[in-house]
């Protein structure tokens, strides 16, 4: 997974599957340390691959797991705080000269993490998500990335999927669709009876309230344009 390089073919984003780590196959993944269902091990992997040492990692939810992973990887964790009618990026848990802090935050963040839907929303609204993506894009420095995590859900009749709504909103806001990463929440079985013609008809699917039990979450990666790309597009 390249760092700081938006996908040169935004119409054909890559797909990467995150398997359950071998050391976690017998332990629950959605524990108190999980960030929107993403365990600390794979969360740190994402931060490491989308940033470099000394970069600023902004978490809209101020989750302690993100801050711990960022500090362990020698990144600067940050949160968004109200500042009058707007918001500003504030580094957390560090001691540095004010001039150094301003330099880090004024140039934009390298990685922004957002759990979706946002608090207070039951579903993703295309218009509201486009507005949010536009605001988040302005917080990224050129070449930075936004990672959005959302539960995998079957779209309701007559509605587009949440994932499609997020991708559409991000593109409308000027972000490039970089990668889709399905993250398994449970280990895959060694054998699936429903793929065998002899047992498929007699095997009942796992349902929860009449729907298939979700076994993964979706992580969508979007990249901001670099200065050279912005000049070329203009």
GROMACS .gro file of C-alpha atoms in nm:
model
  234
    1UNK     CA    1   0.000   0.000   0.000
    2UNK     CA    2   0.185   0.314  -0.116
    3UNK     CA    3   0.224   0.617   0.109
    4UNK     CA    4   0.129   0.973   0.011
    5UNK     CA    5   0.048   0.873  -0.347
    6UNK     CA    6  -0.316   0.901  -0.456
    7UNK     CA    7  -0.438   0.626  -0.684
    8UNK     CA    8  -0.342   0.718  -1.043
    9UNK     CA    9  -0.657   0.540  -1.163
   10UNK     CA   10  -0.937   0.677  -0.940
   11UNK     CA   11  -1.205   0.497  -1.139
   12UNK     CA   12  -1.056   0.158  -1.050
   13UNK     CA   13  -0.959   0.171  -0.681
   14UNK     CA   14  -0.774  -0.122  -0.536
   15UNK     CA   15  -0.934  -0.361  -0.290
   16UNK     CA   16  -0.742  -0.507   0.002
   17UNK     CA   17  -0.883  -0.766   0.243
   18UNK     CA   18  -0.790  -0.741   0.611
   19UNK     CA   19  -0.796  -1.090   0.761
   20UNK     CA   20  -0.830  -1.158   1.133
   21UNK     CA   21  -0.482  -1.163   1.291
   22UNK     CA   22  -0.371  -1.512   1.390
   23UNK     CA   23  -0.319  -1.411   1.754
   24UNK     CA   24  -0.675  -1.273   1.777
   25UNK     CA   25  -0.869  -1.567   1.632
   26UNK     CA   26  -0.974  -1.688   1.974
   27UNK     CA   27  -1.033  -1.344   2.126
   28UNK     CA   28  -1.316  -1.098   2.058
   29UNK     CA   29  -1.216  -0.815   1.825
   30UNK     CA   30  -1.489  -0.568   1.918
   31UNK     CA   31  -1.355  -0.496   2.267
   32UNK     CA   32  -1.322  -0.168   2.456
   33UNK     CA   33  -1.001  -0.085   2.270
   34UNK     CA   34  -1.159  -0.121   1.926
   35UNK     CA   35  -1.209   0.189   1.714
   36UNK     CA   36  -1.546   0.148   1.540
   37UNK     CA   37  -1.491  -0.228   1.537
   38UNK     CA   38  -1.130  -0.206   1.420
   39UNK     CA   39  -0.890  -0.366   1.669
   40UNK     CA   40  -0.573  -0.181   1.778
   41UNK     CA   41  -0.341  -0.409   1.578
   42UNK     CA   42  -0.501  -0.340   1.241
   43UNK     CA   43  -0.568   0.023   1.330
   44UNK     CA   44  -0.196   0.075   1.390
   45UNK     CA   45  -0.120  -0.102   1.063
   46UNK     CA   46  -0.337   0.146   0.873
   47UNK     CA   47  -0.185   0.448   1.046
   48UNK     CA   48   0.166   0.321   0.975
   49UNK     CA   49   0.098   0.262   0.605
   50UNK     CA   50  -0.081   0.591   0.538
   51UNK     CA   51   0.160   0.817   0.729
   52UNK     CA   52   0.524   0.870   0.814
   53UNK     CA   53   0.701   0.944   1.139
   54UNK     CA   54   0.629   1.301   1.248
   55UNK     CA   55   0.296   1.325   1.063
   56UNK     CA   56  -0.025   1.450   1.226
   57UNK     CA   57  -0.311   1.198   1.266
   58UNK     CA   58  -0.650   1.360   1.325
   59UNK     CA   59  -0.923   1.145   1.480
   60UNK     CA   60  -1.269   1.304   1.471
   61UNK     CA   61  -1.382   1.080   1.759
   62UNK     CA   62  -1.081   1.138   1.988
   63UNK     CA   63  -1.059   0.765   2.054
   64UNK     CA   64  -0.778   0.665   2.294
   65UNK     CA   65  -0.677   0.371   2.073
   66UNK     CA   66  -0.594   0.609   1.789
   67UNK     CA   67  -0.387   0.834   2.016
   68UNK     CA   68  -0.195   0.538   2.159
   69UNK     CA   69  -0.121   0.394   1.815
   70UNK     CA   70  -0.011   0.731   1.678
   71UNK     CA   71   0.227   0.798   1.967
   72UNK     CA   72   0.370   0.444   1.949
   73UNK     CA   73   0.442   0.498   1.579
   74UNK     CA   74   0.597   0.843   1.646
   75UNK     CA   75   0.309   1.033   1.489
   76UNK     CA   76   0.127   1.328   1.645
   77UNK     CA   77  -0.234   1.251   1.750
   78UNK     CA   78  -0.479   1.537   1.711
   79UNK     CA   79  -0.845   1.618   1.766
   80UNK     CA   80  -1.083   1.879   1.627
   81UNK     CA   81  -1.197   2.141   1.879
   82UNK     CA   82  -1.450   2.426   1.843
   83UNK     CA   83  -1.301   2.769   1.779
   84UNK     CA   84  -1.579   3.023   1.756
   85UNK     CA   85  -1.792   2.953   1.451
   86UNK     CA   86  -1.536   2.706   1.313
   87UNK     CA   87  -1.309   2.429   1.441
   88UNK     CA   88  -0.934   2.391   1.461
   89UNK     CA   89  -0.688   2.104   1.487
   90UNK     CA   90  -0.526   2.059   1.829
   91UNK     CA   91  -0.243   1.819   1.905
   92UNK     CA   92  -0.296   1.604   2.214
   93UNK     CA   93  -0.058   1.484   2.480
   94UNK     CA   94   0.264   1.642   2.351
   95UNK     CA   95   0.507   1.903   2.474
   96UNK     CA   96   0.659   2.122   2.206
   97UNK     CA   97   0.737   2.482   2.129
   98UNK     CA   98   0.429   2.681   2.021
   99UNK     CA   99   0.594   2.766   1.688
  100UNK     CA  100   0.656   2.397   1.620
  101UNK     CA  101   0.295   2.309   1.703
  102UNK     CA  102   0.164   2.583   1.472
  103UNK     CA  103   0.385   2.456   1.192
  104UNK     CA  104   0.249   2.105   1.232
  105UNK     CA  105  -0.117   2.204   1.242
  106UNK     CA  106  -0.118   2.496   0.995
  107UNK     CA  107   0.017   2.283   0.711
  108UNK     CA  108  -0.274   2.037   0.736
  109UNK     CA  109  -0.295   1.683   0.868
  110UNK     CA  110  -0.155   1.376   0.694
  111UNK     CA  111  -0.436   1.140   0.796
  112UNK     CA  112  -0.794   1.202   0.906
  113UNK     CA  113  -0.995   0.919   1.061
  114UNK     CA  114  -1.376   0.933   1.056
  115UNK     CA  115  -1.626   0.678   1.185
  116UNK     CA  116  -1.954   0.675   0.991
  117UNK     CA  117  -2.236   0.753   1.027
  118UNK     CA  118  -2.140   1.049   1.241
  119UNK     CA  119  -2.291   1.080   1.593
  120UNK     CA  120  -2.656   1.179   1.585
  121UNK     CA  121  -2.722   1.035   1.238
  122UNK     CA  122  -2.891   0.699   1.183
  123UNK     CA  123  -2.800   0.685   0.816
  124UNK     CA  124  -2.571   0.863   0.576
  125UNK     CA  125  -2.725   1.159   0.394
  126UNK     CA  126  -2.557   1.229   0.061
  127UNK     CA  127  -2.587   1.607   0.095
  128UNK     CA  128  -2.468   1.616   0.457
  129UNK     CA  129  -2.184   1.376   0.378
  130UNK     CA  130  -2.070   1.588   0.082
  131UNK     CA  131  -2.062   1.897   0.306
  132UNK     CA  132  -1.866   1.706   0.570
  133UNK     CA  133  -1.619   1.567   0.315
  134UNK     CA  134  -1.560   1.919   0.183
  135UNK     CA  135  -1.475   2.040   0.533
  136UNK     CA  136  -1.251   1.742   0.603
  137UNK     CA  137  -1.067   1.781   0.272
  138UNK     CA  138  -0.964   2.131   0.373
  139UNK     CA  139  -0.799   1.988   0.686
  140UNK     CA  140  -0.570   1.761   0.483
  141UNK     CA  141  -0.241   1.872   0.342
  142UNK     CA  142  -0.183   1.797  -0.029
  143UNK     CA  143  -0.122   1.424  -0.057
  144UNK     CA  144  -0.294   1.346   0.274
  145UNK     CA  145  -0.550   1.072   0.323
  146UNK     CA  146  -0.893   1.033   0.477
  147UNK     CA  147  -0.997   0.692   0.613
  148UNK     CA  148  -1.369   0.641   0.669
  149UNK     CA  149  -1.494   0.328   0.846
  150UNK     CA  150  -1.855   0.218   0.827
  151UNK     CA  151  -2.048  -0.101   0.904
  152UNK     CA  152  -2.130  -0.322   0.608
  153UNK     CA  153  -2.505  -0.310   0.554
  154UNK     CA  154  -2.738  -0.432   0.282
  155UNK     CA  155  -2.898  -0.125   0.121
  156UNK     CA  156  -3.266  -0.068   0.194
  157UNK     CA  157  -3.507  -0.107  -0.100
  158UNK     CA  158  -3.497   0.201  -0.319
  159UNK     CA  159  -3.176   0.336  -0.157
  160UNK     CA  160  -2.814   0.325  -0.261
  161UNK     CA  161  -2.568   0.160  -0.028
  162UNK     CA  162  -2.392   0.359   0.242
  163UNK     CA  163  -2.059   0.281   0.080
  164UNK     CA  164  -2.173   0.420  -0.255
  165UNK     CA  165  -2.306   0.733  -0.084
  166UNK     CA  166  -1.972   0.792   0.089
  167UNK     CA  167  -1.773   0.741  -0.233
  168UNK     CA  168  -2.004   0.974  -0.425
  169UNK     CA  169  -1.982   1.241  -0.155
  170UNK     CA  170  -1.603   1.219  -0.138
  171UNK     CA  171  -1.564   1.258  -0.513
  172UNK     CA  172  -1.807   1.551  -0.516
  173UNK     CA  173  -1.593   1.713  -0.244
  174UNK     CA  174  -1.277   1.683  -0.454
  175UNK     CA  175  -1.123   1.372  -0.296
  176UNK     CA  176  -0.984   1.078  -0.493
  177UNK     CA  177  -1.115   0.729  -0.419
  178UNK     CA  178  -0.793   0.545  -0.331
  179UNK     CA  179  -0.882   0.205  -0.183
  180UNK     CA  180  -1.156  -0.013  -0.036
  181UNK     CA  181  -1.048  -0.236   0.253
  182UNK     CA  182  -1.303  -0.487   0.387
  183UNK     CA  183  -1.198  -0.574   0.744
  184UNK     CA  184  -1.312  -0.912   0.873
  185UNK     CA  185  -1.465  -0.897   1.220
  186UNK     CA  186  -1.475  -1.276   1.265
  187UNK     CA  187  -1.244  -1.551   1.136
  188UNK     CA  188  -1.349  -1.715   0.812
  189UNK     CA  189  -1.463  -2.077   0.858
  190UNK     CA  190  -1.240  -2.355   0.730
  191UNK     CA  191  -1.534  -2.481   0.525
  192UNK     CA  192  -1.857  -2.314   0.415
  193UNK     CA  193  -2.144  -2.563   0.368
  194UNK     CA  194  -2.337  -2.321   0.147
  195UNK     CA  195  -2.067  -2.342  -0.121
  196UNK     CA  196  -2.107  -2.719  -0.148
  197UNK     CA  197  -2.386  -2.832  -0.378
  198UNK     CA  198  -2.455  -3.131  -0.153
  199UNK     CA  199  -2.516  -2.920   0.162
  200UNK     CA  200  -2.608  -2.575   0.031
  201UNK     CA  201  -2.985  -2.636   0.024
  202UNK     CA  202  -2.998  -2.777   0.377
  203UNK     CA  203  -2.775  -2.513   0.539
  204UNK     CA  204  -2.959  -2.218   0.689
  205UNK     CA  205  -2.782  -1.880   0.666
  206UNK     CA  206  -2.688  -1.698   0.984
  207UNK     CA  207  -2.947  -1.424   1.027
  208UNK     CA  208  -2.995  -1.142   1.275
  209UNK     CA  209  -3.344  -0.986   1.272
  210UNK     CA  210  -3.401  -1.142   0.934
  211UNK     CA  211  -3.075  -1.016   0.784
  212UNK     CA  212  -2.741  -1.182   0.726
  213UNK     CA  213  -2.508  -1.144   1.023
  214UNK     CA  214  -2.234  -0.895   0.924
  215UNK     CA  215  -1.886  -1.042   0.931
  216UNK     CA  216  -1.690  -0.738   0.814
  217UNK     CA  217  -1.668  -0.361   0.823
  218UNK     CA  218  -1.565  -0.136   0.537
  219UNK     CA  219  -1.270   0.102   0.541
  220UNK     CA  220  -1.265   0.349   0.252
  221UNK     CA  221  -0.948   0.545   0.176
  222UNK     CA  222  -0.958   0.879  -0.006
  223UNK     CA  223  -0.662   1.093  -0.105
  224UNK     CA  224  -0.637   1.468  -0.138
  225UNK     CA  225  -0.482   1.599  -0.457
  226UNK     CA  226  -0.122   1.708  -0.460
  227UNK     CA  227  -0.021   2.056  -0.571
  228UNK     CA  228   0.102   1.923  -0.906
  229UNK     CA  229  -0.223   1.736  -0.966
  230UNK     CA  230  -0.431   2.041  -0.876
  231UNK     CA  231  -0.236   2.250  -1.127
  232UNK     CA  232  -0.280   1.983  -1.396
  233UNK     CA  233  -0.654   1.953  -1.330
  234UNK     CA  234  -0.692   2.330  -1.352
   0.00000   0.00000   0.00000
